[in-house]
Amino acid sequence: MEFAELIKTPRVDNVVLHRPFYPAVEGTLCLTGHHLILSSRQDNTEELWLLHSNIDAIDKRFVGSLGTIIIKCKDFRIIQLDIPGMEECLNIASSIEALSTLDSITLMYPFFYRPMFEVIEDGWHSFLPEQEFELYSSATSEWRLSYVNKEFAVCPSYPPIVIVPKSIDDEALRKVATFRHGGRFPVLSYYHQKNGMVIMRSGQPLTGTNGRRCKEDEKLINATLRVGKRGYVIDTRSLNVAQQARAKGGGFEQEAHYPQWRRIHKSIERYHILQESLIKLVEACNDQTHNMDRWLSKLEASNWLTHIKEILTTACLAAQCIDREGASVLIHGTEGTDSTLQVTSLAQIILEPRSRTIRGFEALIEREWLQAGHPFQQRCAQSAYCNTKQKWEAPVFLLFLDCVWQILRQFPCSFEFNENFLIMLFEHAYASQFGTFLGNSESERCKLKLQQKTMSLWSWVNQPSELSKYTNPLFEANNLVIWPSVAPQSLPLWEGIFLRWNRSSKYLDEAYEEMVNIIEYNKELQAKVNILRRQLAELETEDGMQESP
Amino acid sequence: MLDKEEREQGWVLINLSEEYKRMGLPNNYWQLSDVNREYRVCDSYPTELYVPKSATAHIIVGSSKFRSRRRFPVLSYYYKDNHASICRSSQPLSGFSARCLEDEQMLQAIRKANPGSDFVYVVDTRPKLNAMANRAAGKGYENEDNYSNIKFQFIGIENIHVMRNSLQKMLEVCELKSPSMSDFLWGLENSGWLRHIKAIMDAGIFIAKAVSEEGASVLVHCSDGWDRTAQVCSVASLLLDPHYRTLKGFMVLIEKDWISFGHKFNHRYGNLDGDPKEISPVIDQFIECVWQLMEQFPCAFEFNERFLIHIQHHIYSCQFGNFLCNSQKERRELKIQERTYSLWAHLWKNRTDYLNPLFRADHSQTQGTLHLPTTPCNFMYKFWSGMYNRFEKGMQPRQSVTDYLMAVKEETQQLEEELEDLEERLEKIQKVQLNCTKVKSKQSEPSKHSGFSASDNSIANTPQDYSGNMKSFPSRSPSQGDEDSALILTQDNLKSSDPDLSANSDQESGVEDLSCRSPSGGEHAPSEDSGKDRDSDEAVFLTA
C-alpha cells in the first residue's frame, strides 16, 4: 500500500492553527505518510509536527466554506485547524483518519524512521536478561535462567529467557505452564538482597470449579520458601471476582493445596473500567466551565485517584511482606499482564534503590513490562478521546507512571529522574518514532524483527544530551526502602500530565530552572574550592620543606 | 532592662507610617487625617488614616454617620504607578431609599483623587441576596443612581457562619480514619471550602485588575468591613505589590489590613471565652489564598510555607501580643505593647527558617503584578495538606525540597566565603614564596610581582604547575568533585593543625545533614519519627 493513496490533499495554504496559551499561527499544512506538519514558513515561529499515530480522534465542523478540524491527541492535547475550503477540509480530515488508524504495524513510523543521531549504545542490547540475572547470581544460587520458552512455545507472552527456582527443571515448568493462565508459570520478578525474599509473578491457576491441582505448581512455588517460612499470595482481584473466575476455568490457590501460603485479595480494576476512568478524568480536566464543586465531584467520579490509591496500596503491601515480614510473595490477577505488573514494578521502586535511577528504571520497564508481556499495542491503541469502545484498551501503564510520580512527589530527592522522564515514557508508549513499545509481547517483537528494523527508545534517551533533560537535580542516592503514604490527602492529581495543556506551566518551569541554577552554582563553587584547597595544601607542604632545613 | 529594650525594639519593627510613605503618601491627592484621633469618629479604626485631600472633616464625619459602625471610606492601598487606590469601608446605611450627601461626596473625593479614571468601582463582597436582606435593617449597598460615576459590583463571598461550618466540615474529612479516595473528595467538595477560597481569590483578582489594568480606584466593603473586606483588600494588594510578597512586607500587610483596621481577632479566633458564633477562620482563608498563590508562583514569594503555618499558629496561640484584642483602641488601652512581645520580631529573628530558596529579588516573577490566567481554572485551587494535616507527618512529602535547597544555598554561601579566604591565603603564600625565591636565587622578575598583587586575578595567575587543574574544572562531573574533596580531606588529616580541616569537616557534616533531611526509611538512622511513620503506613496498607 502506498501512503500517497491515503493522502487526498497533501498540502493546504492559509491554514490557521489554534493551541491553548499560544497565539494562532497561520501557515501551510502538509500531510506526509506519518506526520501532520504546519509551518508558518517564518523563521521565528516553531513548526508543528504531529505523528498521525498520536491522533486519538478528530472532529470537523463547517461555518460557510471555512472548515475546522479539531484534533484530539493521545497525549491529551487538543488542537484546532481552520482550513479554508470545504473540499480541502474534508480531504484532510479523511486522510488524517486513515493515516492515524493504519491496520498494519509494519506501516507505522518506527519502520520508516531513520535516526539523525549517532547511536552510541544500541538500546536493544542495553538490558539483556542474562546481564540482569548476573546482578542476582552473586547473591544467590537458588535461582537459574531457563530457556524453556526459547521458541515461545510454552508461554507466548513470556520472553525466551526467564528466571526460575534452580530445583525446578524445564519439564516441570512445561507442566506448570498448562496449569497457569496463558501458560504464565510463576517466574522470579525481584530478589530482595537484604533478606533473600522474592517477588514472583504468574497468571491465575486454572483450578476451575472442581478444584484442579498441579503438584508441579505447588512444588515450584514452595521451592522458593525457606524452611519453616510462609509466603503470601497477593491476588490483585477481589475474592468475589476470583471466585467467579473459577466458572471460566480460572481460580486461585486453595489453602488446602498451598498450606504454606497465605492469600490476600486486593481489587485493582481491569481494562474498560480503567479506560472509562481515564476518559472521564480527561473530560473533567478539559471542562473549563464548571465551578469548583463540580470539578471535585468530577474528579471523584472519574475514580482515577481511587485506582491510584488501590494500586499503590497493593504495591506497598507486597513490599511490606518482603521487607518487614520477611516473607516471599507471589502476585497474580487473571492474566498476570496488567495489575500484576503494576504491583511487581511499584514494589521494586519502593524496595530497590537501583530502580529509582534512570538506568535502573529503564531496566525495570524492560523487565517488568516489555519482557513480561504487557500488551502495549492493545492497551495503548487508543487514549482518552477514544469513542470506539474496544475491550483491550486501558491506561494500565499510565496508571503505573502516575503511581511512580506520586512516590517521586513524596520523595523528591530519591529519584535520579524527574517528572519529564515519566511524561516522555507515557508519550512514547502511545505514539513514537521508536520501536520499543510496538507489539504485545517479545514473540510479536521477534516476528516483527523490531531489533533490525526499528530504533530502540533507549538508544536515543541514553545519550548524554537527552539524559540531562530527565535528570533530577535534587537526587541524592538513597539506599533505603521508601514507604509512600497512601492517604487520599497525599495523592493529588498529576497536573503535569493531565493539566499539561490546560494551564500555563511558565512559572513552574521557571521555578525548576531556578532550582537547577542553585544546585549547579553550588557544584561549580565546590569544584573551585577543591582546586584551591589542593593548591594551598601543596604550596604549604613545599613551604614546610623549605622552612624545615 | 535588656528584655524591655528588646521588646520595645520588637514592636517598632513594623511601622505603618513608613509603609504609607513607601506607597508614596502623602501626596497631592491623599493626606493623613487626624479626624480619628483618640478614636473619636470610629473606635474600630486606627488613628492614622489616609483620606482624599478634598475630603473635609465635615464630609468624613457625615459619611461616617452613614456607614455601619461608622467605618467610613479610607485608603487601604495606593498604587503609585497610576494613582489608582483601594479604599475600604463598611456598608452604607441606605436601607431602601436613604442617602447621604457627605457619603456621596466622599466617594466623589475618592474618584477625584485618581485623575486617571472617571469612575470608581464599588465592590460589595457579599452575595447579592445577603446585601439586599440588609436593606430591611436599614443597611444595604450603594444605589448607582445616587452616586455619580460609580460602577457597582457584587462578589459573592459567604459570611463568617458559612465559613465556620465549611472549615468544620473540611476538618472532619481530614480527621477521618483511613478514608477512601471518594470519602475524601466528596467530603472536600461538600465542605465547599475550596469554593470559598476561590471566591475570595476571584474578588482579589477583580480588584487587582481594576487597579492595574483599568487604572480605576476601588472601594471595597462587606457588612462591617472587617472580615471579607480585609481578606479581599489584602489579596489584591499582594497581587499588585511585590513588597507584600517579601517577609517584612507580608508582616506589614497583616499589620495594616488586619490588625490596624480592627479585624476582631479576639472574637474570630476565640482568644477569650466568648460567643462561639463570632468564631470564624477569616484570616486562615487569607493565609490559604497566599499559599495557593505560592503554589502557582513558586519564585514570587520571599517566604515559604512554614512562615504561613507559623503565623497561623500564633494567631491562635496568644503567645504574642499582636493578635490580642479587637481593635487598636483596645490594644492601646490594655498597653499591649508594654506588656507583651511582638510576633514579628520573633519571626524576623528566625527569618532564615522562613525563606523561600527559589526567591530572587531580580527574578521576573518577583516583579510587578502577579498575573493569573484570564480564564478561571477551578483546578488551580488545591487541598492544603501541609496546613490541615500538618500533624500527620507521614502524609507530607518525606523530603522537603525547600529545606534541601536552603541547605544547598547555605553551603554555597560557606563555599563563597571559603573561596575568598583560600584565594587570599594562596596569594599570600605565593608572595612569600616568591620573596623566598628572590632572596635565595635572586631570579625574580618584576612583572610577576605586579601579577600577584591583583587579588581578583589570583586564579588566572596561578603558577603553571596547577593550571592543568584550572582548565579541567568546568567540565568536571560532581562525582569527580567528591573524589577531590575526599583526597583533600586525607591530606588535611595529615596536617591537623591546618584551619582548613575545620572548614572541611563542616562541609562534610553539611552533606550528612542533607541526607538526614530525608527521613525515608530511617534504616541506619532510626529516628523515632520515621519509625512511627512506617508503622502507621503499615497499618494503613493492612486495613485498606
CSV table of N, CA, C and O in Angstrom, one decimal, chain A residues 5-63:
chain,number,residue,atom,x,y,z
A,5,GLU,N,-1.8,7.0,-1.7
A,5,GLU,CA,-3.3,6.7,-1.9
A,5,GLU,C,-4.1,7.3,-0.8
A,5,GLU,O,-5.3,7.7,-1.0
A,6,LEU,N,-3.6,7.3,0.4
A,6,LEU,CA,-4.4,7.8,1.5
A,6,LEU,C,-4.4,9.3,1.6
A,6,LEU,O,-5.3,9.9,2.3
A,7,ILE,N,-3.4,9.9,1.0
A,7,ILE,CA,-3.3,11.4,1.2
A,7,ILE,C,-4.0,12.0,0.0
A,7,ILE,O,-3.5,12.1,-1.1
A,8,LYS,N,-5.2,12.5,0.2
A,8,LYS,CA,-6.0,13.0,-0.9
A,8,LYS,C,-5.6,14.5,-1.2
A,8,LYS,O,-5.6,14.9,-2.3
A,9,THR,N,-5.2,15.2,-0.2
A,9,THR,CA,-4.7,16.6,-0.4
A,9,THR,C,-3.5,16.7,0.4
A,9,THR,O,-3.5,16.7,1.7
A,10,PRO,N,-2.3,16.7,-0.2
A,10,PRO,CA,-1.1,16.7,0.6
A,10,PRO,C,-0.7,18.1,1.2
A,10,PRO,O,0.0,18.2,2.1
A,11,ARG,N,-1.4,19.2,0.7
A,11,ARG,CA,-0.9,20.5,1.1
A,11,ARG,C,-2.0,21.5,1.0
A,11,ARG,O,-2.7,21.5,0.0
A,12,VAL,N,-2.2,22.3,2.1
A,12,VAL,CA,-3.2,23.4,2.0
A,12,VAL,C,-2.5,24.6,2.6
A,12,VAL,O,-1.9,24.6,3.6
A,13,ASP,N,-2.7,25.7,1.9
A,13,ASP,CA,-2.2,27.0,2.4
A,13,ASP,C,-3.2,27.7,3.3
A,13,ASP,O,-4.4,27.4,3.2
A,14,ASN,N,-2.7,28.7,4.0
A,14,ASN,CA,-3.6,29.6,4.8
A,14,ASN,C,-4.4,28.9,5.8
A,14,ASN,O,-5.6,29.1,6.1
A,15,VAL,N,-3.8,27.9,6.4
A,15,VAL,CA,-4.4,27.2,7.5
A,15,VAL,C,-4.0,27.8,8.8
A,15,VAL,O,-2.9,28.3,9.0
A,16,VAL,N,-5.0,28.0,9.7
A,16,VAL,CA,-4.7,28.6,11.0
A,16,VAL,C,-4.8,27.6,12.1
A,16,VAL,O,-5.7,26.8,12.2
A,17,LEU,N,-3.7,27.6,12.9
A,17,LEU,CA,-3.6,26.6,14.0
A,17,LEU,C,-3.9,27.3,15.3
A,17,LEU,O,-3.3,28.4,15.6
A,18,HIS,N,-4.8,26.8,16.1
A,18,HIS,CA,-5.1,27.3,17.4
A,18,HIS,C,-4.7,26.3,18.5
A,18,HIS,O,-5.0,25.1,18.4
A,19,ARG,N,-3.9,26.8,19.4
A,19,ARG,CA,-3.5,25.9,20.6
A,19,ARG,C,-3.7,26.7,21.8
A,19,ARG,O,-3.5,28.0,21.8
A,20,PRO,N,-4.0,26.1,22.9
A,20,PRO,CA,-4.1,26.9,24.2
A,20,PRO,C,-2.8,27.5,24.5
A,20,PRO,O,-1.8,26.9,24.4
A,21,PHE,N,-2.9,28.8,25.0
A,21,PHE,CA,-1.7,29.5,25.5
A,21,PHE,C,-0.7,29.9,24.5
A,21,PHE,O,0.4,30.4,24.8
A,22,TYR,N,-1.0,29.7,23.2
A,22,TYR,CA,-0.1,30.1,22.1
A,22,TYR,C,-0.9,31.0,21.2
A,22,TYR,O,-2.1,30.8,21.0
A,23,PRO,N,-0.3,32.0,20.6
A,23,PRO,CA,-1.0,32.8,19.6
A,23,PRO,C,-1.3,31.9,18.4
A,23,PRO,O,-0.6,30.9,18.1
A,24,ALA,N,-2.4,32.2,17.7
A,24,ALA,CA,-2.7,31.5,16.5
A,24,ALA,C,-1.6,31.6,15.5
A,24,ALA,O,-0.9,32.6,15.4
A,25,VAL,N,-1.4,30.5,14.7
A,25,VAL,CA,-0.3,30.6,13.7
A,25,VAL,C,-1.0,30.3,12.4
A,25,VAL,O,-1.7,29.3,12.2
A,26,GLU,N,-0.7,31.1,11.4
A,26,GLU,CA,-1.2,30.8,10.0
A,26,GLU,C,-0.1,30.3,9.2
A,26,GLU,O,1.1,30.7,9.3
A,27,GLY,N,-0.4,29.3,8.4
A,27,GLY,CA,0.7,28.7,7.7
A,27,GLY,C,0.2,27.6,6.7
A,27,GLY,O,-1.0,27.5,6.4
A,28,THR,N,1.2,26.8,6.2
A,28,THR,CA,0.9,25.8,5.3
A,28,THR,C,0.8,24.4,6.0
A,28,THR,O,1.7,24.1,6.8
A,29,LEU,N,-0.3,23.7,5.7
A,29,LEU,CA,-0.4,22.4,6.3
A,29,LEU,C,0.0,21.3,5.3
A,29,LEU,O,-0.4,21.4,4.1
A,30,CYS,N,0.9,20.4,5.7
A,30,CYS,CA,1.3,19.4,4.8
A,30,CYS,C,1.0,18.0,5.5
A,30,CYS,O,1.2,17.9,6.7
A,31,LEU,N,0.6,17.1,4.7
A,31,LEU,CA,0.5,15.7,5.2
A,31,LEU,C,1.5,14.8,4.6
A,31,LEU,O,1.7,14.8,3.4
A,32,THR,N,2.2,14.1,5.4
A,32,THR,CA,3.1,13.1,4.9
A,32,THR,C,2.6,11.7,5.4
A,32,THR,O,1.6,11.7,6.1
A,33,GLY,N,3.3,10.7,5.0
A,33,GLY,CA,2.8,9.3,5.4
A,33,GLY,C,2.6,9.2,6.9
A,33,GLY,O,1.7,8.5,7.4
A,34,HIS,N,3.4,9.9,7.7
A,34,HIS,CA,3.4,9.7,9.2
A,34,HIS,C,3.2,11.0,10.0
A,34,HIS,O,3.0,10.9,11.2
A,35,HIS,N,3.3,12.1,9.3
A,35,HIS,CA,3.2,13.4,10.1
A,35,HIS,C,2.2,14.3,9.5
A,35,HIS,O,1.9,14.4,8.3
A,36,LEU,N,1.7,15.1,10.4
A,36,LEU,CA,0.9,16.3,10.0
A,36,LEU,C,1.8,17.5,10.4
A,36,LEU,O,2.3,17.6,11.5
A,37,ILE,N,2.1,18.3,9.4
A,37,ILE,CA,3.1,19.4,9.6
A,37,ILE,C,2.4,20.7,9.3
A,37,ILE,O,1.8,20.9,8.3
A,38,LEU,N,2.5,21.7,10.2
A,38,LEU,CA,2.1,23.0,9.9
A,38,LEU,C,3.3,23.9,10.1
A,38,LEU,O,3.9,24.0,11.1
A,39,SER,N,3.5,24.7,9.0
A,39,SER,CA,4.7,25.6,9.1
A,39,SER,C,4.3,27.0,8.6
A,39,SER,O,3.6,27.1,7.6
A,40,SER,N,4.6,27.9,9.4
A,40,SER,CA,4.3,29.3,9.0
A,40,SER,C,5.3,29.9,8.0
A,40,SER,O,5.1,30.9,7.5
A,41,ARG,N,6.3,29.1,7.8
A,41,ARG,CA,7.4,29.5,6.8
A,41,ARG,C,8.0,30.8,7.3
A,41,ARG,O,8.6,31.5,6.5
A,42,GLN,N,8.0,31.1,8.6
A,42,GLN,CA,8.7,32.2,9.1
A,42,GLN,C,9.8,31.6,10.0
A,42,GLN,O,9.6,30.6,10.6
A,43,ASP,N,10.9,32.3,10.1
A,43,ASP,CA,12.0,31.8,10.9
A,43,ASP,C,11.7,31.6,12.3
A,43,ASP,O,12.1,30.6,13.0
A,44,ASN,N,11.0,32.6,12.9
A,44,ASN,CA,10.9,32.6,14.4
A,44,ASN,C,9.8,31.7,15.0
A,44,ASN,O,9.8,31.5,16.2
A,45,THR,N,8.9,31.3,14.2
A,45,THR,CA,7.8,30.5,14.8
A,45,THR,C,8.1,29.0,14.6
A,45,THR,O,8.6,28.6,13.6
A,46,GLU,N,7.8,28.3,15.7
A,46,GLU,CA,8.1,26.9,15.6
A,46,GLU,C,7.1,26.2,14.7
A,46,GLU,O,5.9,26.6,14.6
A,47,GLU,N,7.5,25.1,14.1
A,47,GLU,CA,6.6,24.3,13.3
A,47,GLU,C,5.9,23.3,14.2
A,47,GLU,O,6.4,22.9,15.2
A,48,LEU,N,4.7,22.9,13.8
A,48,LEU,CA,4.0,21.8,14.4
A,48,LEU,C,4.3,20.5,13.7
A,48,LEU,O,4.0,20.5,12.5
A,49,TRP,N,4.8,19.6,14.3
A,49,TRP,CA,5.0,18.2,13.7
A,49,TRP,C,4.2,17.3,14.6
A,49,TRP,O,4.5,17.1,15.8
A,50,LEU,N,3.2,16.7,14.0
A,50,LEU,CA,2.4,15.8,14.8
A,50,LEU,C,2.4,14.4,14.2
A,50,LEU,O,2.1,14.3,13.0
A,51,LEU,N,2.7,13.4,14.9
A,51,LEU,CA,2.7,12.0,14.4
A,51,LEU,C,1.2,11.6,14.2
A,51,LEU,O,0.4,11.8,15.1
A,52,HIS,N,0.9,11.1,13.1
A,52,HIS,CA,-0.5,10.6,12.9
A,52,HIS,C,-0.9,9.6,14.0
A,52,HIS,O,-2.1,9.6,14.4
A,53,SER,N,0.1,8.8,14.4
A,53,SER,CA,-0.3,7.8,15.4
A,53,SER,C,-0.6,8.4,16.7
A,53,SER,O,-1.1,7.7,17.6
A,54,ASN,N,-0.3,9.7,16.9
A,54,ASN,CA,-0.6,10.3,18.2
A,54,ASN,C,-2.1,10.8,18.2
A,54,ASN,O,-2.6,11.3,19.2
A,55,ILE,N,-2.7,10.8,17.0
A,55,ILE,CA,-4.1,11.3,16.9
A,55,ILE,C,-5.1,10.3,17.4
A,55,ILE,O,-5.1,9.1,17.0
A,56,ASP,N,-5.8,10.7,18.4
A,56,ASP,CA,-6.8,9.8,19.1
A,56,ASP,C,-8.2,9.9,18.4
A,56,ASP,O,-8.9,8.9,18.3
A,57,ALA,N,-8.6,11.1,18.1
A,57,ALA,CA,-9.9,11.3,17.5
A,57,ALA,C,-9.9,12.7,16.8
A,57,ALA,O,-9.1,13.5,17.2
A,58,ILE,N,-10.7,12.8,15.8
A,58,ILE,CA,-10.9,14.2,15.2
A,58,ILE,C,-12.4,14.5,15.0
A,58,ILE,O,-13.2,13.6,14.9
A,59,ASP,N,-12.6,15.8,15.2
A,59,ASP,CA,-14.0,16.3,14.9
A,59,ASP,C,-13.9,17.3,13.8
A,59,ASP,O,-12.8,18.0,13.7
A,60,LYS,N,-14.9,17.4,13.0
A,60,LYS,CA,-14.8,18.5,12.0
A,60,LYS,C,-16.2,19.3,12.0
A,60,LYS,O,-17.2,18.7,12.3
A,61,ARG,N,-16.1,20.5,11.7
A,61,ARG,CA,-17.3,21.3,11.6
A,61,ARG,C,-17.1,22.4,10.5
A,61,ARG,O,-15.9,22.8,10.2
A,62,PHE,N,-18.2,23.0,10.0
A,62,PHE,CA,-18.1,24.0,9.0
A,62,PHE,C,-18.9,25.2,9.3
A,62,PHE,O,-19.9,25.1,9.9
A,63,VAL,N,-18.3,26.3,9.0
A,63,VAL,CA,-19.0,27.6,9.0
A,63,VAL,C,-18.8,28.2,7.6
A,63,VAL,O,-17.7,28.6,7.3
